[in-house]
Every structure is written in structure tokens, then in C-alpha cells.
XYZ file of C-alpha atoms in Angstrom:
594
model
C 147.734 103.307 30.920
C 145.497 103.335 33.983
C 143.550 100.196 34.563
C 140.264 100.630 36.418
C 139.413 97.896 38.858
C 136.163 96.212 37.967
C 133.527 96.540 40.710
C 132.584 93.167 42.186
C 128.824 92.747 41.711
C 128.586 90.337 44.640
C 130.195 92.927 46.974
C 127.653 95.491 45.867
C 124.890 93.038 46.621
C 126.279 92.336 50.101
C 126.595 96.045 50.875
C 123.069 96.547 49.692
C 121.832 93.716 51.848
C 123.610 95.150 54.884
C 122.126 98.574 54.199
C 118.675 97.073 53.789
C 119.211 95.084 56.980
C 120.139 98.239 58.896
C 117.161 100.059 57.486
C 114.883 97.162 58.400
C 116.250 97.084 61.947
C 115.758 100.831 62.306
C 112.232 100.482 60.958
C 111.478 97.640 63.375
C 112.993 99.611 66.246
C 110.869 102.630 65.399
C 107.777 100.457 65.126
C 108.544 98.835 68.496
C 109.041 102.224 70.122
C 105.818 103.498 68.584
C 103.924 100.435 69.776
C 105.308 100.863 73.310
C 104.213 104.499 73.335
C 100.737 103.537 72.108
C 100.558 100.859 74.798
C 101.479 103.348 77.507
C 98.803 105.776 76.359
C 96.211 102.997 75.873
C 95.956 104.144 72.272
C 95.684 100.688 70.718
C 92.654 98.812 69.390
C 91.227 96.372 71.911
C 91.104 92.677 71.042
C 87.733 90.976 70.669
C 88.479 88.539 73.490
C 89.861 88.662 77.020
C 92.198 85.887 78.186
C 92.203 84.839 81.838
C 92.972 82.031 84.310
C 89.825 80.909 86.176
C 90.065 78.807 89.341
C 87.055 76.476 89.608
C 87.758 75.054 93.066
C 90.444 73.649 95.339
C 93.406 71.911 93.699
C 95.761 72.532 90.806
C 93.540 70.509 88.496
C 90.910 73.254 88.849
C 93.208 76.016 87.610
C 92.307 77.023 84.059
C 90.804 74.714 81.458
C 92.779 71.812 80.021
C 95.846 73.223 81.744
C 95.628 76.682 80.199
C 93.788 80.013 80.287
C 90.440 80.601 78.609
C 89.168 83.282 76.222
C 85.944 85.193 76.861
C 84.336 88.085 74.977
C 85.912 91.432 75.840
C 83.706 93.099 78.472
C 82.353 96.600 77.939
C 82.178 99.051 80.851
C 78.790 100.237 82.050
C 78.079 103.940 82.657
C 79.776 103.883 86.091
C 82.537 101.406 85.294
C 86.070 101.298 83.916
C 87.661 98.745 81.629
C 91.248 98.278 82.806
C 94.273 96.493 81.381
C 96.497 94.505 83.720
C 100.088 95.478 82.941
C 102.005 93.563 85.609
C 101.010 91.309 88.489
C 103.102 89.723 91.204
C 102.417 86.192 92.405
C 101.815 85.987 96.149
C 101.834 82.944 98.413
C 98.293 83.981 99.347
C 97.309 82.907 95.820
C 98.578 79.415 96.640
C 96.421 79.333 99.765
C 93.301 79.929 97.646
C 94.283 77.156 95.222
C 94.713 74.768 98.132
C 91.591 75.776 100.059
C 89.114 76.662 97.312
C 85.728 77.575 98.747
C 87.019 76.897 102.273
C 89.267 79.946 102.031
C 87.979 82.697 104.372
C 87.947 85.290 101.566
C 85.923 83.199 99.120
C 82.149 83.436 99.470
C 80.694 81.770 96.371
C 80.295 78.597 94.352
C 83.567 78.518 92.425
C 82.373 76.030 89.815
C 79.645 78.440 88.765
C 81.583 81.639 89.506
C 85.288 80.865 89.253
C 87.844 83.070 90.958
C 90.533 84.895 88.978
C 93.521 85.381 91.278
C 96.182 88.096 91.262
C 96.022 91.035 93.673
C 99.505 92.590 93.304
C 98.495 94.594 90.242
C 99.514 97.553 88.113
C 96.743 98.541 85.697
C 95.861 101.097 83.043
C 92.423 102.464 82.151
C 91.561 101.609 78.529
C 87.845 102.509 78.358
C 85.632 104.708 80.526
C 81.898 104.538 81.207
C 79.970 107.640 80.196
C 79.331 108.838 83.773
C 83.034 108.727 84.690
C 84.598 110.524 81.725
C 85.280 113.720 83.638
C 87.240 111.761 86.261
C 89.112 109.182 84.183
C 90.584 108.844 80.725
C 92.332 106.066 78.792
C 95.984 105.896 79.799
C 95.396 106.717 83.476
C 97.498 104.371 85.595
C 96.791 102.920 89.037
C 97.698 100.298 91.580
C 95.024 98.679 93.740
C 94.533 98.425 97.473
C 93.394 94.814 97.354
C 91.523 94.731 100.683
C 88.241 96.220 99.492
C 85.261 96.485 101.855
C 81.618 97.281 101.169
C 79.468 97.693 104.263
C 82.136 95.861 106.232
C 82.051 92.862 103.888
C 85.295 91.957 102.052
C 85.407 92.083 98.243
C 89.134 91.671 97.769
C 90.698 92.191 94.351
C 91.884 88.831 93.070
C 89.443 87.007 95.346
C 85.827 88.169 95.107
C 86.709 90.603 92.314
C 88.472 89.453 89.141
C 92.216 89.772 89.606
C 95.367 90.299 87.631
C 95.744 86.843 86.073
C 93.688 88.225 83.195
C 94.448 90.649 80.404
C 91.514 92.974 81.121
C 88.881 93.462 83.795
C 85.955 95.658 84.768
C 86.379 97.978 87.767
C 83.030 98.943 89.266
C 81.618 101.011 92.125
C 82.900 98.576 94.748
C 86.469 99.580 93.909
C 85.712 103.226 93.163
C 83.451 103.953 96.136
C 83.968 101.421 98.923
C 84.036 101.836 102.676
C 87.406 103.612 102.491
C 86.639 105.596 99.359
C 88.458 104.892 96.100
C 90.730 101.834 96.291
C 92.630 102.841 93.151
C 95.913 104.624 93.923
C 97.261 106.740 91.035
C 100.840 106.321 89.839
C 102.963 108.407 87.477
C 103.002 107.673 83.719
C 106.771 107.161 83.823
C 106.708 104.554 86.613
C 107.679 101.002 85.721
C 104.854 98.474 85.733
C 106.518 95.848 87.930
C 107.941 98.327 90.416
C 104.516 99.759 91.229
C 102.690 96.404 91.109
C 105.053 95.250 93.852
C 104.020 98.181 96.031
C 101.184 95.924 97.251
C 103.342 93.244 98.948
C 105.852 95.909 99.916
C 103.072 97.891 101.625
C 102.605 94.946 104.001
C 106.301 95.208 104.855
C 106.115 98.964 105.293
C 103.007 98.648 107.484
C 104.972 96.603 110.010
C 107.311 99.568 110.540
C 104.663 102.271 110.729
C 102.100 100.538 112.945
C 100.921 102.712 115.839
C 99.983 101.295 119.231
C 97.907 103.024 121.878
C 99.718 104.907 124.650
C 96.758 104.895 127.030
C 93.738 102.839 127.956
C 91.198 102.551 125.135
C 88.953 105.619 125.081
C 85.468 104.319 125.909
C 86.851 100.806 126.383
C 86.858 98.255 129.192
C 89.821 97.740 131.543
C 90.424 94.742 133.815
C 92.619 95.454 136.850
C 93.552 92.102 138.377
C 96.063 90.883 140.949
C 97.526 92.268 144.158
C 97.766 96.028 143.623
C 99.741 96.786 146.765
C 101.620 100.093 146.346
C 100.458 100.553 142.740
C 99.544 104.038 141.478
C 97.424 105.058 138.506
C 99.920 107.708 137.427
C 98.911 109.312 134.116
C 95.995 106.881 133.907
C 93.987 109.341 136.015
C 93.675 111.349 132.773
C 92.393 108.407 130.715
C 88.702 107.746 130.130
C 87.630 104.154 129.588
C 83.916 103.458 129.822
C 84.336 100.811 132.502
C 86.909 99.383 134.904
C 86.543 95.856 136.252
C 88.138 95.618 139.701
C 89.611 92.272 140.698
C 92.390 93.271 143.124
C 93.168 92.236 146.684
C 94.732 95.468 147.982
C 91.946 97.506 149.568
C 93.760 100.855 149.398
C 94.398 100.578 145.655
C 90.845 99.393 145.013
C 89.424 102.359 146.911
C 91.664 104.797 145.017
C 90.377 103.391 141.722
C 86.750 103.675 142.848
C 87.233 107.297 143.897
C 88.887 108.199 140.585
C 86.173 106.423 138.605
C 83.352 108.131 140.538
C 84.889 111.572 139.975
C 85.328 111.004 136.238
C 82.137 109.159 135.342
C 83.799 105.793 134.749
C 81.696 102.742 135.599
C 83.133 100.219 138.065
C 82.319 96.519 138.070
C 83.409 94.410 141.015
C 84.867 91.169 139.660
C 85.085 89.567 136.231
C 82.021 87.994 134.606
C 84.045 85.268 132.865
C 83.106 86.295 129.313
C 84.052 89.931 128.634
C 86.812 90.592 126.101
C 88.916 93.443 127.445
C 90.620 96.314 125.652
C 93.200 96.475 128.436
C 94.206 93.865 130.995
C 96.498 95.104 133.768
C 98.077 92.346 135.864
C 99.347 93.600 139.225
C 101.939 91.329 140.833
C 103.954 88.402 139.488
C 101.557 85.497 138.972
C 102.687 83.792 135.729
C 99.889 81.218 135.868
C 97.322 84.019 136.103
C 98.862 85.759 133.070
C 98.632 82.568 131.063
C 95.057 81.920 132.108
C 93.670 85.331 131.173
C 95.744 86.355 128.127
C 93.038 85.006 125.822
C 90.533 87.504 127.236
C 92.074 90.379 125.290
C 89.858 91.941 122.619
C 91.212 92.699 119.160
C 93.664 95.581 119.479
C 94.039 94.867 123.183
C 97.000 95.620 125.455
C 98.259 93.252 128.169
C 100.107 95.235 130.870
C 102.408 93.512 133.360
C 103.011 95.627 136.477
C 105.586 93.436 138.214
C 106.542 93.747 141.872
C 109.097 90.976 141.283
C 110.073 88.811 138.276
C 107.739 86.150 136.913
C 108.925 82.724 138.048
C 108.291 80.982 134.727
C 107.589 81.608 131.031
C 104.034 82.403 129.962
C 102.199 80.768 127.042
C 100.805 83.524 124.795
C 98.841 83.334 121.548
C 101.436 84.558 119.051
C 98.951 84.146 116.191
C 96.571 86.648 117.767
C 99.430 89.052 118.461
C 100.050 89.067 114.693
C 96.504 89.048 113.319
C 94.600 90.799 116.132
C 97.100 93.584 116.804
C 97.687 92.589 120.440
C 100.496 94.156 122.448
C 102.258 93.110 125.649
C 103.755 95.930 127.723
C 105.070 96.123 131.258
C 106.871 98.022 133.977
C 108.790 97.296 137.174
C 107.729 100.622 138.655
C 104.669 101.135 140.828
C 103.174 103.467 138.176
C 100.998 101.279 135.935
C 100.785 104.004 133.278
C 104.568 103.914 132.717
C 104.154 100.749 130.636
C 102.184 102.656 127.989
C 105.214 104.466 126.576
C 105.280 104.780 122.755
C 106.472 101.643 120.962
C 109.382 102.128 118.561
C 108.563 100.362 115.294
C 111.242 101.716 112.931
C 114.585 99.919 112.943
C 116.996 101.497 115.407
C 119.482 103.708 113.561
C 123.008 102.467 114.218
C 121.667 99.387 115.971
C 121.963 95.639 115.477
C 119.275 93.886 113.437
C 118.587 90.175 112.963
C 116.423 89.226 109.964
C 115.291 85.663 110.537
C 114.168 83.925 107.342
C 115.959 86.384 105.058
C 116.158 84.168 101.955
C 112.460 84.197 101.031
C 110.728 86.954 99.040
C 109.413 88.799 102.103
C 112.691 88.360 103.979
C 114.556 89.942 101.098
C 112.125 92.856 101.119
C 112.828 93.480 104.804
C 116.558 93.201 104.140
C 116.421 95.598 101.197
C 114.371 98.066 103.228
C 116.836 97.904 106.118
C 119.677 98.755 103.735
C 117.815 101.410 101.740
C 116.235 103.662 104.361
C 118.122 106.791 105.483
C 118.149 105.656 109.134
C 119.630 102.164 108.969
C 121.209 99.655 111.357
C 124.981 99.533 111.746
C 124.938 95.741 111.579
C 122.543 93.208 110.066
C 122.676 89.460 110.568
C 120.607 87.687 107.900
C 119.798 84.036 108.575
C 117.936 81.188 106.930
C 117.674 77.438 107.388
C 119.635 76.367 104.313
C 122.934 77.637 102.955
C 121.894 76.926 99.361
C 119.102 79.501 99.641
C 121.320 82.063 101.371
C 124.008 82.149 98.687
C 121.911 84.128 96.154
C 120.997 86.552 98.946
C 124.658 87.015 99.810
C 125.489 87.758 96.166
C 122.596 90.172 95.834
C 123.065 92.213 99.015
C 126.743 92.106 100.011
C 127.759 94.913 97.648
C 124.751 97.078 98.541
C 125.529 96.694 102.257
C 129.124 97.765 101.649
C 127.940 100.803 99.678
C 125.603 101.758 102.521
C 128.264 101.302 105.189
C 126.399 98.482 106.912
C 128.209 95.454 108.298
C 126.284 92.391 107.113
C 126.663 88.748 108.091
C 124.939 85.845 106.299
C 124.408 82.649 108.303
C 122.467 79.433 107.743
C 121.207 77.082 110.397
C 122.551 74.036 108.527
C 126.106 75.356 108.978
C 125.880 74.522 112.703
C 125.666 71.131 114.448
C 122.751 72.133 116.697
C 120.589 75.022 117.885
C 122.887 75.741 120.807
C 125.873 76.328 118.524
C 123.774 78.492 116.207
C 122.451 80.649 119.051
C 125.917 81.017 120.537
C 127.190 82.353 117.208
C 124.221 84.726 117.006
C 125.017 85.936 120.523
C 128.684 86.392 119.634
C 127.748 88.625 116.687
C 126.444 91.183 119.225
C 129.265 90.720 121.759
C 126.641 89.297 124.077
C 124.582 92.510 124.080
C 121.656 91.234 121.999
C 119.764 92.626 119.008
C 117.882 95.914 118.939
C 115.537 94.633 116.222
C 114.564 91.094 115.284
C 112.326 90.581 112.250
C 110.832 87.097 111.969
C 109.708 85.720 108.607
C 109.869 82.057 109.626
C 106.380 80.811 110.604
C 107.610 78.735 113.547
C 107.226 78.966 117.302
C 110.868 77.918 117.681
C 111.957 81.012 115.754
C 110.024 83.281 118.116
C 111.455 81.522 121.162
C 115.012 81.789 119.830
C 114.540 85.476 119.087
C 113.273 86.120 122.605
C 116.586 84.864 124.027
C 118.740 87.397 122.181
C 117.189 90.798 122.823
C 118.945 93.988 123.849
C 117.305 96.497 126.173
C 114.463 98.229 124.336
C 114.451 95.614 121.578
C 111.516 95.196 119.202
C 110.635 91.728 117.893
C 108.593 92.077 114.696
C 106.656 88.812 114.308
C 105.959 89.350 110.611
C 105.286 85.680 109.829
C 101.618 84.834 110.131
C 101.152 81.978 112.568
C 97.565 80.802 112.944
C 95.435 82.148 115.758
C 95.664 79.725 118.655
C 99.407 79.120 118.138
C 100.868 79.282 121.631
C 104.477 80.175 122.416
C 106.023 80.058 125.877
C 107.910 83.315 126.381
C 109.882 84.836 129.217
C 107.961 88.084 129.648
C 110.269 89.534 132.295
C 112.309 91.508 129.691
C 109.065 93.216 128.631
C 108.741 94.823 132.066
C 112.426 94.979 133.000
C 114.049 96.138 129.752
C 111.254 97.529 127.581
C 111.286 94.676 125.052
C 108.229 94.715 122.776
C 106.663 92.176 120.395
C 104.877 93.663 117.382
C 102.909 92.032 114.596
C 100.845 93.216 111.652
C 98.763 91.596 108.936
C 98.074 93.144 105.552
C 98.161 96.849 104.822
C 95.897 99.856 104.480
C 95.389 102.205 101.566
C 97.548 104.728 103.457
C 100.367 102.146 103.578
C 100.037 101.611 99.821
C 100.192 105.351 99.128
C 103.242 105.683 101.362
C 104.911 102.786 99.565
C 104.166 104.345 96.179
C 105.800 107.564 97.375
C 108.907 105.668 98.511
C 109.161 104.026 95.085
C 108.591 107.223 93.124
C 111.154 109.075 95.256
C 113.634 106.247 94.521
C 114.118 105.412 98.198
C 113.041 101.781 97.788
C 113.876 99.845 94.593
C 111.039 97.314 94.570
C 112.295 95.925 91.239
C 115.119 94.298 93.195
C 112.504 91.862 94.519
C 111.914 90.336 91.063
C 113.424 86.863 90.543
C 111.538 85.640 87.455
C 109.148 86.921 84.792
C 106.496 85.360 82.556
C 103.707 86.126 80.154
C 100.119 85.171 80.947
C 100.666 81.598 79.723
C 103.314 81.198 82.457
C 100.890 81.800 85.343
C 100.434 78.123 86.264
C 104.180 77.445 86.260
C 104.768 80.633 88.227
C 102.219 79.648 90.853
C 103.802 76.207 91.218
C 107.238 77.789 91.538
C 105.982 79.983 94.377
C 104.285 77.001 96.038
C 107.562 75.066 95.896
C 109.703 77.998 97.045
C 111.755 77.725 93.867
C 112.779 81.392 93.799
C 114.089 83.608 96.552
C 112.353 86.638 95.035
C 109.079 87.495 93.348
C 107.575 86.132 90.136
C 106.067 88.926 88.017
C 103.631 88.211 85.181
C 103.135 90.558 82.220
C 99.608 89.574 81.070
C 99.488 91.574 77.837
C 102.536 90.352 75.953
C 101.486 89.278 72.444
C 104.339 86.781 72.145
C 104.694 83.775 74.455
C 107.063 84.096 77.415
C 107.264 81.021 79.657
C 108.366 81.359 83.266
C 111.950 82.637 83.024
C 114.343 83.268 85.935
C 116.342 86.462 85.533
C 119.496 84.350 85.729
C 118.399 82.553 82.519
C 117.180 85.630 80.680
C 120.367 86.004 78.620
C 119.599 82.700 76.890
C 116.172 83.714 75.588
C 116.104 87.526 75.570
C 119.715 88.738 75.533
C 118.846 92.369 74.812
C 116.563 92.397 77.873
C 119.212 90.688 80.014
C 121.712 93.340 78.929
C 119.590 95.969 80.671
C 119.582 94.280 84.091
C 121.673 96.143 86.657
C 125.220 95.226 87.707
C 123.879 92.704 90.226
C 121.496 91.101 87.721
C 118.440 92.831 89.173
C 115.315 93.786 87.214
C 115.144 97.391 86.032
C 112.649 99.695 84.373
C 114.946 99.723 81.320
C 114.838 95.917 81.102
C 111.048 96.056 81.343
C 110.855 98.601 78.527
C 113.047 96.419 76.327
C 110.844 93.415 77.123
C 107.759 95.347 76.056
C 109.405 96.593 72.855
C 110.173 93.020 71.871
C 107.037 91.260 73.069
C 104.039 93.569 72.702
């Protein structure tokens, strides 16, 4: 007789529960995917309110209301306006400067108690509603990043300063953004681009701008030139082809002075005998070797000016120069040891020297890491990079993040910290040893200190470029040996901010996968994490960037990527092999949190 085994009812129930659980998970997954697709296409109903973080004045106590964001009625776009959704926004140290300065900040021009500022200028946004007059140009779902430096009639209306910024879920974009002095300040991005990776094009554009800056290779067309000094044996060279409006003659050599007058008369260039004591010059050409004279007149350069040293013998002492103005006012120091004053105006190399030696000074901060990542990612890269920072504790994460990438790219990389050495002399000797005493071809300075600039100036190779990326205040004087400028073609460069062309170029580098801006992300948060994120940036808590996702429907406090596995394990699982943020991790975050 065959005995049939009785089916266990409890087993059937468990199998049924598992099947129902699988079906529920599939359903939830499908719903999450559908919601993400609707979000991308801006095909979701808008909420009745808009949440944002107002800043009512200087100080952390004036950020938000009762320590949090506020809710206002959802704005509606006028006929010539767009309603946009902020998808991702990076926190910049410039935001901290506004919190500290309030109405004393140079970009703020209003009563903040009555008209609070909403910060956040590193933004990726999506159009969600279009005014009737713009419907042939825009549609819901169109995606953009923003060139934050917006000008109307020469007056600044920066996004995240005068215009409501990204620390809000939604905002109105009006004619000031769409039709400013430089045209449309919205830069389109592809639908498939990640939100964080394109939002970070804004700070990255500032980095890229420092490598694509162009300096004049002649006297300013229609400008004013001051020729001052001895002049004995000096020739104009190619300068005979240049056409300034006026030359101020202040030279002792009669033959050179007469040659200049004759050239000017022939070519319709005005000549003024002697300086008036007030003119700001586009070009100052010092003939001779008077260091005290150089120091005395350097401040007479106009914005965008060039200071040319035509040395008949070396300067006897260092010269105090305004390093802040070199950064913010686009000043350049050139020079030559030849008798041809035009020889100093050779093109300035601003890209890193391929196969050269590069020192990135202040590499552990967010901007330093961007420069380091760029140096490793571009097709023409240095053969050796020395990355330094003050403290070893901050350099360790950088070492972990970049050592493998450097090896993959065939770049020798050395990580050093100042606190590993007993004094500056020992540190500089090690830095010198890393180049076999030959010096660095490129030095990129993130540290806002005069000592950093002075140290860099001691370790240059012939033809070196020192990129003073750190913004030191105008009026910050640094004593520099300028002899290498004339003798060996050393150049100091400096840039501030970026243009819309820089932003477009950066977008192209991201979309072509040449520069992985997501590697800059160190922590993420929802809109409620803005205050904590700002404080973290103010305290220098993270080596990389904090990115806020304003439109998550579930709360996400400030979360370092290193802690992500504890709170969002499925998102953490989609980080790359080095624990870096990815588009896939972002998509998983949005599936879970929208």
C-alpha cells in the first residue's frame, strides 16, 4: 500500500508568503522605476508648497527658521518665465562666506531681513512648467546647469545670491537668466546625465578655467604703455607692429627714447613725457634692474595688465607683489634677459606639461582633489605628481582614493604632509629631492597663504608655471625673486571664477567621460541636511564635496559616502570599487527616496 505524505499546511503558508513577498518587491521595484522615469520627464504633479532655506542675515542663527527650512506657496511662472526643479546642488565654501558676511558680502545688494537670500549656485535643474511665451523654446523635462555669474547691464545678479538658489525645491527662472549680458545663462545637458555629475560642472569649471586662461602676447590694443627705467641698448622688436593708444616715456637713454618717439609718430601713437602719478597702465615695461622701482610701481597696473621686466642684469633683491591682484585682476609678470622687450610676450603655457613634474599644494581639500583628478584624467598628463597637504590625517583618504588611479594612468604619485617633517627646511629639501634638484614644471597652489607661494617659487624648473588658484585678498603682498621670470621663463598665473564658455567646456568633458566629476562627492543629503552640510564645509569636515538632493520625499540627513552602507546599503552597493559616487548609486537613491 502506498502512503501519501500529508501536505504541511504551514509550509504552504510560508511558500505563499514568500511568493507574495517576491511579488510585492517586484511591484515596489516597478513602481520605483516608474516614479524615477516620471521624475526625469517632469511628469509628476507639483506639490502645493515649495520648501527652501532662507538666509536672513549674517550668522548661522539667521539660516532658516527655527533651525529648519520654510514652506511657501508654489510659485507659478509668468508668460516669460520658467518654473524649475532643483535636482542636485553642491555646497561651496562661497556659501559659507555669505553666511558669515551677510549684507556686507560684495554680491549681496539688499535688505536680507526683508528679502532673504537662498544660497546654492552649483545646480542641476529641470524645467517643470513653462510660461506661455516660451513654450516653443522649452518644455517640461528639459535639463540645464547654470552659469552662476549672471550680469544685467554690468550689474551682478548671481544665482544663489541675488537670485534664488539651489537650497530650495523649486524656483522661478526669469529674463535675467534667459537674456542677460552674455545671452542665456542656462547650459543644456543630456537627459541621461547624472544630476550630481553635471551640478558639479560649476565648481569644476573654475578649475578648468585656470588651465585654459589666455594671456595677451602683445601690448594692449588701444591701451596705455609705461616705458620706465634705463633703456640703454633696448629694442622694440615685434612691438613696432603693436598699436597701443599711448606710450608714456620715462627712460634715461636718449637713443631709445628717440627711437620710441619716431615709431609712435609714424604709427599714430600718442607719446606722453613722464608719468602723471595716477594712470593705471595696461602694460608696464621696466628697463634695467631696479628692484625698488619694480616694487614701487607694480600697483599701477590696470586690471588685466602685464608687468614686463627687461633685465640687463639680475635684480639684487626680491620684489613685493600683490598676489591677490594677480589672482583676481588677471595680472601677469613676464620678462626677458635679451635686449628685445617684445621677447617677453611669448605665449604662456597654462596646461600641465605632458610628461613633466607637477606639485599640487593643498591637495586634500575639495578643490585640490579636483586639480589632482584632472591631472590624472586628461590625455596629456604629468609623469610625476607630488600631492601635499598640512596634515597627514587629511592626506590618507586622498592616498586611498587616487593611488590606484595613478597606477592605472602610469603616473608616479607621491603623497606628503607637512606635519611629517620637523621644519620647513626639511620639507622643502624632500620636495627638491623628488625632482632630483631640477624643480617642478607645474605648481598648483590651493593653500591661501603667502608662505605657500614663496615656497613654490623656490622649486621651479625652467619654463615652470605657478598656478595661484587660491584666492588671497587683494592687497596681499608676497616677496618673490622675479629673476627666474626673466631668466628661465617662469610664469605666475591666477584666475577667479569661470565663464559660460568654461562651463560648456566642462559639460563636454563630463559627457565625453574624460572627467568623472562624481569622484568629487564625499557626502550626500536631502534638503533637510543643508544646515549640517554647510557647517561641515565650514569646518572642513570632508575632503570632497557635499551634494544635496532637494527633492527627495523621504528624509536623508547629511551622510558621508563611507557611512552609506549603514543607512542605504543598496545605494552603497552601487558605489565604485574605490567607494566613489556613481550615476548608478544616484539612480538607486532616487528609486528609494523619491
